[in-house]
mmCIF file of C-alpha atoms (C1' of nucleotides) in Angstrom:
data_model
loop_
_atom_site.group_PDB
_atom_site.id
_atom_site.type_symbol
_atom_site.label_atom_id
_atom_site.label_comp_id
_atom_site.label_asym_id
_atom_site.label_seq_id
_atom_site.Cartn_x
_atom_site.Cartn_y
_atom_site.Cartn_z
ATOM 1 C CA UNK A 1 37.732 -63.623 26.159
ATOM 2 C CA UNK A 2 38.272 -60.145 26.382
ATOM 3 C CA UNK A 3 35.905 -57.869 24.172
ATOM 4 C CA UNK A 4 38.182 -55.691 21.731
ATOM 5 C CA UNK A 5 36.218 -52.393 20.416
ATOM 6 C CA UNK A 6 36.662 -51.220 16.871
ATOM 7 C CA UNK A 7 35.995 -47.600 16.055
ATOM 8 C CA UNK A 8 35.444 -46.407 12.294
ATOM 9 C CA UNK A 9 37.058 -43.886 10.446
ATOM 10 C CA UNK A 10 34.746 -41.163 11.376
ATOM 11 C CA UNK A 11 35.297 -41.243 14.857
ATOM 12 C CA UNK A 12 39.061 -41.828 15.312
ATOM 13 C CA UNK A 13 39.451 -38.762 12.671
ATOM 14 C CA UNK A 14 37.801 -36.811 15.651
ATOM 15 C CA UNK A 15 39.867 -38.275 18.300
ATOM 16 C CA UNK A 16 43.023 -37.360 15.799
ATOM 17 C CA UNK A 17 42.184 -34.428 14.787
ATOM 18 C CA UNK A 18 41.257 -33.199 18.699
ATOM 19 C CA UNK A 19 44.585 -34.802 19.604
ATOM 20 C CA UNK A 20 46.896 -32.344 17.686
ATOM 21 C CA UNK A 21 44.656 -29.519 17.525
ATOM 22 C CA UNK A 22 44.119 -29.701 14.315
ATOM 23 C CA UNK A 23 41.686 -26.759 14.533
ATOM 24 C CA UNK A 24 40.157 -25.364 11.176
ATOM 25 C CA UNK A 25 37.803 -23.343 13.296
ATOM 26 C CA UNK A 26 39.665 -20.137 14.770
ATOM 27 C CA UNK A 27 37.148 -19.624 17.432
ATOM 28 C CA UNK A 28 40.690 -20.374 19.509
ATOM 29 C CA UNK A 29 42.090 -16.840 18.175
ATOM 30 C CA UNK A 30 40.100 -14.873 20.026
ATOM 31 C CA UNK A 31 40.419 -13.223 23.760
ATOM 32 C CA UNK A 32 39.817 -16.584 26.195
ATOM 33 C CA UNK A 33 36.967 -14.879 28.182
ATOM 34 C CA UNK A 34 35.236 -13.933 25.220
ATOM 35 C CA UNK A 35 35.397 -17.920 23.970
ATOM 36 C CA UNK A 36 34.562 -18.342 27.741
ATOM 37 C CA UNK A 37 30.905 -16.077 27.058
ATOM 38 C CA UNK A 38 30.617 -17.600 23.699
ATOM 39 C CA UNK A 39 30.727 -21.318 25.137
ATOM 40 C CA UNK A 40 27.674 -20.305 27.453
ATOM 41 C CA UNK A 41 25.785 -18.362 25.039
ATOM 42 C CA UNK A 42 26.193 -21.341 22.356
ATOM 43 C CA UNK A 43 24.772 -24.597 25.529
ATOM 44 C CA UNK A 44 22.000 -21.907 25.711
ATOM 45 C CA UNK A 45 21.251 -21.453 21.948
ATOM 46 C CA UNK A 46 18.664 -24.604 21.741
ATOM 47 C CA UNK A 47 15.201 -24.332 22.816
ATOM 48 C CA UNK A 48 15.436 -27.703 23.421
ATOM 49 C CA UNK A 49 18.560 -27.552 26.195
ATOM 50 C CA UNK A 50 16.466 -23.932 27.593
ATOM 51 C CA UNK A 51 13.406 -25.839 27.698
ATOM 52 C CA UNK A 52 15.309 -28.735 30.035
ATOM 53 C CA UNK A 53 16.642 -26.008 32.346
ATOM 54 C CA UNK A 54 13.071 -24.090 32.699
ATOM 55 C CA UNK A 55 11.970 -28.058 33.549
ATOM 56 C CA UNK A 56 14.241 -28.951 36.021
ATOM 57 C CA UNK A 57 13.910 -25.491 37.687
ATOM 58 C CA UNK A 58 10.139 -25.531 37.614
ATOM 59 C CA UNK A 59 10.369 -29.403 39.148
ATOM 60 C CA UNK A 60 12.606 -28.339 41.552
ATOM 61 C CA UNK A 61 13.582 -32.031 42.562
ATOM 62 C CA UNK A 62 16.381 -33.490 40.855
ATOM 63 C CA UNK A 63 14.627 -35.749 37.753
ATOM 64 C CA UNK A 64 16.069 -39.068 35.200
ATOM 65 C CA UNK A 65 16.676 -39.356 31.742
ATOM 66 C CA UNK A 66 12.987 -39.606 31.201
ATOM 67 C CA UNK A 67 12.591 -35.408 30.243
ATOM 68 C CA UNK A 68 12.365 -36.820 26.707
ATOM 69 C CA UNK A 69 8.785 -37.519 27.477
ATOM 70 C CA UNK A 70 8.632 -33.488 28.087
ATOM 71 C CA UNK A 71 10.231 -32.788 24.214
ATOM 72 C CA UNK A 72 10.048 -34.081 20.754
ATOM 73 C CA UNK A 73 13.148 -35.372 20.615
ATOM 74 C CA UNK A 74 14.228 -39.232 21.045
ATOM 75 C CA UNK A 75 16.082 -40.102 24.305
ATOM 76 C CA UNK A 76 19.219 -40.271 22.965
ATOM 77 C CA UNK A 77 19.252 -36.792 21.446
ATOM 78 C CA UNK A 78 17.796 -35.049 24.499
ATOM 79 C CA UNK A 79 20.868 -37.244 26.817
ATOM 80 C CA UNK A 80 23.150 -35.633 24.508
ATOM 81 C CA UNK A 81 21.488 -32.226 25.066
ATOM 82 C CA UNK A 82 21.869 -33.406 28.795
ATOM 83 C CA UNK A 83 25.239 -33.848 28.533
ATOM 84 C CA UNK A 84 26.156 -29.996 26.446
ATOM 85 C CA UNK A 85 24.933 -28.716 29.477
ATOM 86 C CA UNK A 86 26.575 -30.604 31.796
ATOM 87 C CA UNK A 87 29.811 -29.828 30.226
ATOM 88 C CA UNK A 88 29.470 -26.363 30.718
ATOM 89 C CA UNK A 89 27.993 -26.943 34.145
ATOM 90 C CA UNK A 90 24.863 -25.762 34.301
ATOM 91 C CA UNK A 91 23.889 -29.063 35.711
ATOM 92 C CA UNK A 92 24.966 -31.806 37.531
ATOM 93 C CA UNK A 93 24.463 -35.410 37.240
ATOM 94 C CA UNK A 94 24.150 -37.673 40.392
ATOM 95 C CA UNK A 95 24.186 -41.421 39.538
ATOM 96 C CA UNK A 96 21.837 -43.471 41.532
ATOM 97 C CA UNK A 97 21.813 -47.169 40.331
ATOM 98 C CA UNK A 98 20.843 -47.615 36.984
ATOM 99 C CA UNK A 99 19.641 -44.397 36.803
ATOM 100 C CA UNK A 100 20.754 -40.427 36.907
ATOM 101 C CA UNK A 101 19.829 -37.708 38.755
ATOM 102 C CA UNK A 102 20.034 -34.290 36.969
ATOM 103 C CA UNK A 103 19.708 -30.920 38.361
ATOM 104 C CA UNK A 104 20.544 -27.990 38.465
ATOM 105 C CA UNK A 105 24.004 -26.266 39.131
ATOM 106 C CA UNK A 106 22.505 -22.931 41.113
ATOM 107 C CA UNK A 107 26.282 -22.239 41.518
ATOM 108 C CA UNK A 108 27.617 -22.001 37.955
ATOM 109 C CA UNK A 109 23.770 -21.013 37.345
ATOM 110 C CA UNK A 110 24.866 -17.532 39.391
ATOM 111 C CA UNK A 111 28.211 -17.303 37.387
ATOM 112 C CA UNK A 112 26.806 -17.507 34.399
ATOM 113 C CA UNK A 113 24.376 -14.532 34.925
ATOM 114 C CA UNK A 114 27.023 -12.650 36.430
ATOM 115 C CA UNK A 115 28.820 -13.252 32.980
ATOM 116 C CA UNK A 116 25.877 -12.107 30.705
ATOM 117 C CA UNK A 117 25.296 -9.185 32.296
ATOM 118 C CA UNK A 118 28.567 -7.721 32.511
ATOM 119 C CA UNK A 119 29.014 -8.613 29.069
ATOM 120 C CA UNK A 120 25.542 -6.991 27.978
ATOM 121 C CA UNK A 121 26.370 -4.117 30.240
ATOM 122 C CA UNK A 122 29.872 -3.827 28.420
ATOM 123 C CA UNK A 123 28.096 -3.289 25.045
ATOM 124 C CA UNK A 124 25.147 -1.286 25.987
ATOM 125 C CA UNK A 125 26.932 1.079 28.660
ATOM 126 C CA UNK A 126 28.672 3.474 25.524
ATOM 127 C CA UNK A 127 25.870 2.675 23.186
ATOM 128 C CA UNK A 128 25.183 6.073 20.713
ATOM 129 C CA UNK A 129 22.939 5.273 17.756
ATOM 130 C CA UNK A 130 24.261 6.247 14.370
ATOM 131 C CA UNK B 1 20.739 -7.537 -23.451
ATOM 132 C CA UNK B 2 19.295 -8.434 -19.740
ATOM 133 C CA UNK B 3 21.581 -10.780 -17.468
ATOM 134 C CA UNK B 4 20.342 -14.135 -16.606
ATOM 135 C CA UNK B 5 21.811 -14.985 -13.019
ATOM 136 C CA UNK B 6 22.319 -18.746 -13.075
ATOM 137 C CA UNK B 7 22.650 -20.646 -9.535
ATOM 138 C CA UNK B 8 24.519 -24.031 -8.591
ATOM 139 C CA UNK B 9 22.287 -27.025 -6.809
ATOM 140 C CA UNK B 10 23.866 -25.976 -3.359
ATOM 141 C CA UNK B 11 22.406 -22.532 -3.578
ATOM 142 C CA UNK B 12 18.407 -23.898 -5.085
ATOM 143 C CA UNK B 13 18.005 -26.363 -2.360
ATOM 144 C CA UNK B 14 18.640 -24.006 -0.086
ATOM 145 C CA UNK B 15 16.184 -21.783 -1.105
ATOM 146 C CA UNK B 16 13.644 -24.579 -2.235
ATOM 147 C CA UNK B 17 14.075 -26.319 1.327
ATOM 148 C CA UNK B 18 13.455 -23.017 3.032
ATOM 149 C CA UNK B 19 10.721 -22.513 0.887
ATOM 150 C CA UNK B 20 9.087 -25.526 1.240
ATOM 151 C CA UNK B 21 10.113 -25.566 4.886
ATOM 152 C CA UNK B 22 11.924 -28.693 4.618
ATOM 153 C CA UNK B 23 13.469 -28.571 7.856
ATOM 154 C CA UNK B 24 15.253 -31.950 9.310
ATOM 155 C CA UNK B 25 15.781 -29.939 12.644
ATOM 156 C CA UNK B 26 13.153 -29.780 15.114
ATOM 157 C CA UNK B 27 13.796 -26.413 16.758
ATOM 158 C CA UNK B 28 10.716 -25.466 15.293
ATOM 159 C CA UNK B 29 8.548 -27.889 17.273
ATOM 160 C CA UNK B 30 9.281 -25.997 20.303
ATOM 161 C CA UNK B 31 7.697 -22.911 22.243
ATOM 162 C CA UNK B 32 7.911 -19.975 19.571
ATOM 163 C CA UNK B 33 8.910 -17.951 22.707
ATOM 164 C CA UNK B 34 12.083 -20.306 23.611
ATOM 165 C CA UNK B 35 12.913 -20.110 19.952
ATOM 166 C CA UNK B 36 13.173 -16.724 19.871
ATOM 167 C CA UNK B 37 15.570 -16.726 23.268
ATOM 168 C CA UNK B 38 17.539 -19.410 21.401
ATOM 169 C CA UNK B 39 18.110 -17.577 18.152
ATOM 170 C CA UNK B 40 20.009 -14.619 20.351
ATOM 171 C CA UNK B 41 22.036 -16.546 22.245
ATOM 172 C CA UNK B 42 23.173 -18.393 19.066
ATOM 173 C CA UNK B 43 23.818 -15.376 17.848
ATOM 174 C CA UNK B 44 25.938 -14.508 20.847
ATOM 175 C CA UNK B 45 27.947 -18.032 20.511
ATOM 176 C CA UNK B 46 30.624 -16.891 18.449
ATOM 177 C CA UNK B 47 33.676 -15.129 19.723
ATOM 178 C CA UNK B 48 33.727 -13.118 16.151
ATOM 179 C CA UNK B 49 30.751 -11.573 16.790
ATOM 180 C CA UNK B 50 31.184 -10.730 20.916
ATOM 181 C CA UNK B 51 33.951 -9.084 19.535
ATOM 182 C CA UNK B 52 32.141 -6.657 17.181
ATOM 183 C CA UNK B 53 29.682 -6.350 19.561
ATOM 184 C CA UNK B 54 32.341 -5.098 22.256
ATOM 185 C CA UNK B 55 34.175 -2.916 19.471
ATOM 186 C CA UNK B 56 30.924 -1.256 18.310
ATOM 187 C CA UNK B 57 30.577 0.078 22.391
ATOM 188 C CA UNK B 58 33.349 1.090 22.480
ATOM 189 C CA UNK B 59 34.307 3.067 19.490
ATOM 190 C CA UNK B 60 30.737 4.268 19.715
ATOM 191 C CA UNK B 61 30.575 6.185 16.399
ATOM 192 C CA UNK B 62 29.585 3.632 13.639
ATOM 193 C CA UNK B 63 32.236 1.878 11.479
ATOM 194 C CA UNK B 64 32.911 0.505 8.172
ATOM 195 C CA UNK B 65 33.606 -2.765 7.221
ATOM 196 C CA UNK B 66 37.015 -2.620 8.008
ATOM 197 C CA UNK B 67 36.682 -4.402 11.326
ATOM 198 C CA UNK B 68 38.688 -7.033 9.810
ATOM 199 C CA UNK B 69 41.552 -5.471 10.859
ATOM 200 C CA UNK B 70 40.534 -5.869 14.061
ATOM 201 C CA UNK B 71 39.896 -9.279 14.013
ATOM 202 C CA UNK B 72 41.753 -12.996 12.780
ATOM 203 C CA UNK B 73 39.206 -13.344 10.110
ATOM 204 C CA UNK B 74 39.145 -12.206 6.476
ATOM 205 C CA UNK B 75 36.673 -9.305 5.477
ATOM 206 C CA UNK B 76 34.298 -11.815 3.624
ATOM 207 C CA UNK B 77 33.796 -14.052 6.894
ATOM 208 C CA UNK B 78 33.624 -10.726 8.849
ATOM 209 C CA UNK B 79 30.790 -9.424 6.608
ATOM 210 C CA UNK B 80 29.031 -13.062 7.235
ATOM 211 C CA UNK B 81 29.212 -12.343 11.077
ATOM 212 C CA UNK B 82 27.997 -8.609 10.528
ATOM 213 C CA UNK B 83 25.009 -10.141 8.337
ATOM 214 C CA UNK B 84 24.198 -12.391 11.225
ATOM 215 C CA UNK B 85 23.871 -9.840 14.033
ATOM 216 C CA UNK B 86 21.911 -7.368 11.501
ATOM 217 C CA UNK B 87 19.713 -10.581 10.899
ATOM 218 C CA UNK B 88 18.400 -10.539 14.818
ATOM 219 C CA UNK B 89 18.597 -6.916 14.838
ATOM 220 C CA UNK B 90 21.662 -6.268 17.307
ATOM 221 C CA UNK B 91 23.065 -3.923 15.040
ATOM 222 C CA UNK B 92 21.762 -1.807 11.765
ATOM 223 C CA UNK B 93 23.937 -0.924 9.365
ATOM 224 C CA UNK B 94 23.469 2.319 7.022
ATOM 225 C CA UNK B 95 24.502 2.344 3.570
ATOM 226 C CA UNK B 96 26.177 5.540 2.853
ATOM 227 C CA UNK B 97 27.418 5.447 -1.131
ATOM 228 C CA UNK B 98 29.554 2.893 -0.967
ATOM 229 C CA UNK B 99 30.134 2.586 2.416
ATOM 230 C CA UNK B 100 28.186 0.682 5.363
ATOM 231 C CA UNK B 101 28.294 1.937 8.276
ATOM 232 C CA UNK B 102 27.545 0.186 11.049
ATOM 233 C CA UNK B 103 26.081 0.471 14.742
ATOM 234 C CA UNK B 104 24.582 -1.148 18.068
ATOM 235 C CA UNK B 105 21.369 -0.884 18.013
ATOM 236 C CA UNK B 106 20.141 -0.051 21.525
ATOM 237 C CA UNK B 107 16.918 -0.603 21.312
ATOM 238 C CA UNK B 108 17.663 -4.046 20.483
ATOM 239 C CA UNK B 109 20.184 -4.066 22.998
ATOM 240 C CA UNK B 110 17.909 -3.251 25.810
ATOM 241 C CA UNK B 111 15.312 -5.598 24.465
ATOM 242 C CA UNK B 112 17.854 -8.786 24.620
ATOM 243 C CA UNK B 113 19.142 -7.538 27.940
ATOM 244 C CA UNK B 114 15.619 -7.602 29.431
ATOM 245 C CA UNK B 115 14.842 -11.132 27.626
ATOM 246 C CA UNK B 116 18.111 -12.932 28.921
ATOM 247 C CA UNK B 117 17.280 -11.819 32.457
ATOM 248 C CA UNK B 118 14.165 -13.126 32.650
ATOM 249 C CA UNK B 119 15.128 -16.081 31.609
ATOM 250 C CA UNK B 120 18.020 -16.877 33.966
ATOM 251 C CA UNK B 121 15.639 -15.219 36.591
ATOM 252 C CA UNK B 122 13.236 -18.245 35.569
ATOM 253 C CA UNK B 123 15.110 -21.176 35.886
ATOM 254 C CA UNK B 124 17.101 -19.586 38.790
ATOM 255 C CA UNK B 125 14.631 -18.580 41.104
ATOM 256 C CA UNK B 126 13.337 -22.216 42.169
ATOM 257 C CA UNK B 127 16.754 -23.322 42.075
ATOM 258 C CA UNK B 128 17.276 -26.176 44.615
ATOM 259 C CA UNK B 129 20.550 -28.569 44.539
ATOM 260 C CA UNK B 130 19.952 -32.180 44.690
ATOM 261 C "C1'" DA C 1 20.268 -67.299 37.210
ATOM 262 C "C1'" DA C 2 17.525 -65.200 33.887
ATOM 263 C "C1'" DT C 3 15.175 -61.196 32.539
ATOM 264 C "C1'" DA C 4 14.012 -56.438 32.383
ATOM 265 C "C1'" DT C 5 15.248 -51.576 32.695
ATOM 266 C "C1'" DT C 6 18.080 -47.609 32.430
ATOM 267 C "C1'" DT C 7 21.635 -45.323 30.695
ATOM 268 C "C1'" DG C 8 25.610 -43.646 28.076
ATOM 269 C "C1'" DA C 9 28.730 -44.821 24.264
ATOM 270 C "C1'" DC C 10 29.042 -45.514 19.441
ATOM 271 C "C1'" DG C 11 27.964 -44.835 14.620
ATOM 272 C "C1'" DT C 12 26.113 -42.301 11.053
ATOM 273 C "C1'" DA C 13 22.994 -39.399 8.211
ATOM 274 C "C1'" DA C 14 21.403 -34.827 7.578
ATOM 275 C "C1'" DT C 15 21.629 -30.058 8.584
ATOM 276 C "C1'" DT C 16 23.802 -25.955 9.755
ATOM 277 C "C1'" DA C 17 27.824 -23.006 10.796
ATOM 278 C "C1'" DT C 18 32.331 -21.321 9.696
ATOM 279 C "C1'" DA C 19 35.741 -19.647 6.611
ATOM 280 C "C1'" DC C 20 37.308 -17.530 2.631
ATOM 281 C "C1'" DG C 21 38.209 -16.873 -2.461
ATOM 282 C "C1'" DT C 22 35.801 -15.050 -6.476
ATOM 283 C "C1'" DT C 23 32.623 -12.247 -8.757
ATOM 284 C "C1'" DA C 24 29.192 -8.660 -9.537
ATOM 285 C "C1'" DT C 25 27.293 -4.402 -8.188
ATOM 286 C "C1'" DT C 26 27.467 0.157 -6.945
ATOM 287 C "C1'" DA C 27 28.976 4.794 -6.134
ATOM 288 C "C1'" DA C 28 32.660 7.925 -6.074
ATOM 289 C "C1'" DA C 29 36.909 9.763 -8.185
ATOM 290 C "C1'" DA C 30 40.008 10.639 -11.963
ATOM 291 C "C1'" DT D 1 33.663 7.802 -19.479
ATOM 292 C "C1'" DT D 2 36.848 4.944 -17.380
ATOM 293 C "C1'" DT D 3 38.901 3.610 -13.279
ATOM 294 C "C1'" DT D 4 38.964 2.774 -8.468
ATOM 295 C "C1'" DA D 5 37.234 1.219 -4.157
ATOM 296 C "C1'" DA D 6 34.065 -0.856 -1.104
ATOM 297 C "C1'" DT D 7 30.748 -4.003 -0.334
ATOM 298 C "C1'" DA D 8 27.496 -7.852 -0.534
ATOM 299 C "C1'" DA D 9 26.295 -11.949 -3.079
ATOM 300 C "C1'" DC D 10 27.777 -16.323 -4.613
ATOM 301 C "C1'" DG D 11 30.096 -20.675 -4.393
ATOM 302 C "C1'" DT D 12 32.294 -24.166 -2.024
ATOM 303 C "C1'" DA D 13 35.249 -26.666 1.252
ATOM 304 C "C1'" DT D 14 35.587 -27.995 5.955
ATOM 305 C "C1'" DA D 15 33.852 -28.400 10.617
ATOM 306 C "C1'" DA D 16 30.414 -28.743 13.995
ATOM 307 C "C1'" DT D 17 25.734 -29.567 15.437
ATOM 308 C "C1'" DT D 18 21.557 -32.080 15.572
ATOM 309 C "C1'" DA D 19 19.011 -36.237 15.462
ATOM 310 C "C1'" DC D 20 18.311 -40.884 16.330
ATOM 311 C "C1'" DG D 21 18.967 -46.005 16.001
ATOM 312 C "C1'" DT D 22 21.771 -49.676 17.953
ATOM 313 C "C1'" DC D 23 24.371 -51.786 21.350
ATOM 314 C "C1'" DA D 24 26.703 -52.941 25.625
ATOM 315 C "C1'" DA D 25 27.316 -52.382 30.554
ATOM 316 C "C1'" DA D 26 25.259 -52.139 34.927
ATOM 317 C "C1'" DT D 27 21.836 -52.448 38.264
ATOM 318 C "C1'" DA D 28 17.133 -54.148 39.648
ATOM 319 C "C1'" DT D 29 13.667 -57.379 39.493
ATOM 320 C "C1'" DT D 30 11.628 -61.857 38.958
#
DNA sequence: AATATTTGACGTAATTATACGTTATTAAAA
DNA sequence: TTTTAATAACGTATAATTACGTCAAATATT
């Protein structure tokens, strides 16, 4: 018999609500590459998602799910940490078997401070204090 | 006759949990160092503010409160994002009768720029792909 | 085949951020 | 002195984030 899943209210509101856009945020008003720099500023605003990038850069080898050891945070809330910054790919899952591979993504890693220092550079270049 | 302010229960948690230090979110269990990195970039995660940030460079004499116009947002919101980037010191803002003017503040600037690249330095220097 | 392990998906509570109308305060202008 | 204008504080609704327990699927292990 096949297994039917249910979802409750909470979640299909999201899936509706994502589905038509129905946005009250207006973060979508603004210039796309400035959303862009805001996306990658915001994965980076959590000690707890900087402190898994410092990890898997001082490790060097690609590492599992078990980082949570490393924080104080359950294993569920540091795999979704794990998966913020994989969606803005600043690393990359392999999956091996049961379990996954993370590391990181020295290519986006490179974009991204490309980004953030033309941006700083932007604001600081015509800076006169008032 | 002396004014007696009166507050809802929103507002008297709010201070009575910060008080008390009530906090349900565990940023503070982490490296006060990373926390500090964190708290910029979050306030660098919101299109709003990038974009005050930009304008402030670029019309390089201070400004009033009427960014607004420049932006999708009413004043009030605007004034919350202003608030925000005064709170980590990215800009000051000078009252002047009944004005505000506002401004980068470099120092600041230079600071953050010199934080951020050390950091991406960190966890990109051992950088190895898996 | 049965059991153990690992992981992500799901659900939900609590906190925090975003957005903006309303009000109070303050200083300048009439 | 009264009015006007500009601003921040306050209040509140909505949205998003954070945190973690539970569960199911999938692969290893016994």
């Amino acid at each position: 018999m096949r297994h039917i899943k249910k979802y409750n209210v909470q979640t299909l509101l999201k899936v509706i609500k994502n589905y038509f856009k129905m946005a009250y945020a207006k973060t979508k008003l603004f210039n796309k590459q400035l959303q862009d720099i805001a996306e990658i500023f915001k994965a980076l605003s959590h000690p707890a998602r900087l402190q898994i990038l410092i990890y898997l850069a001082e490790i060097k080898t690609c590492i599992t799910g078990d980082i949570s050891e490393e924080l104080p945070l359950s294993r569920t809330t540091v795999n979704q940490h794990l998966a913020e910054l994989k969606k803005v790919g600043l690393i990359m899952g392999h999956v091996e078997g049961v379990k996954t591979n993370y590391c990181l993504n020295p290519v986006v890693l490179n974009t991204v401070k490309t980004m953030i220092s033309k941006f700083i550079d932007k604001v600081e270049c015509c800076t006169k204090s008032c």
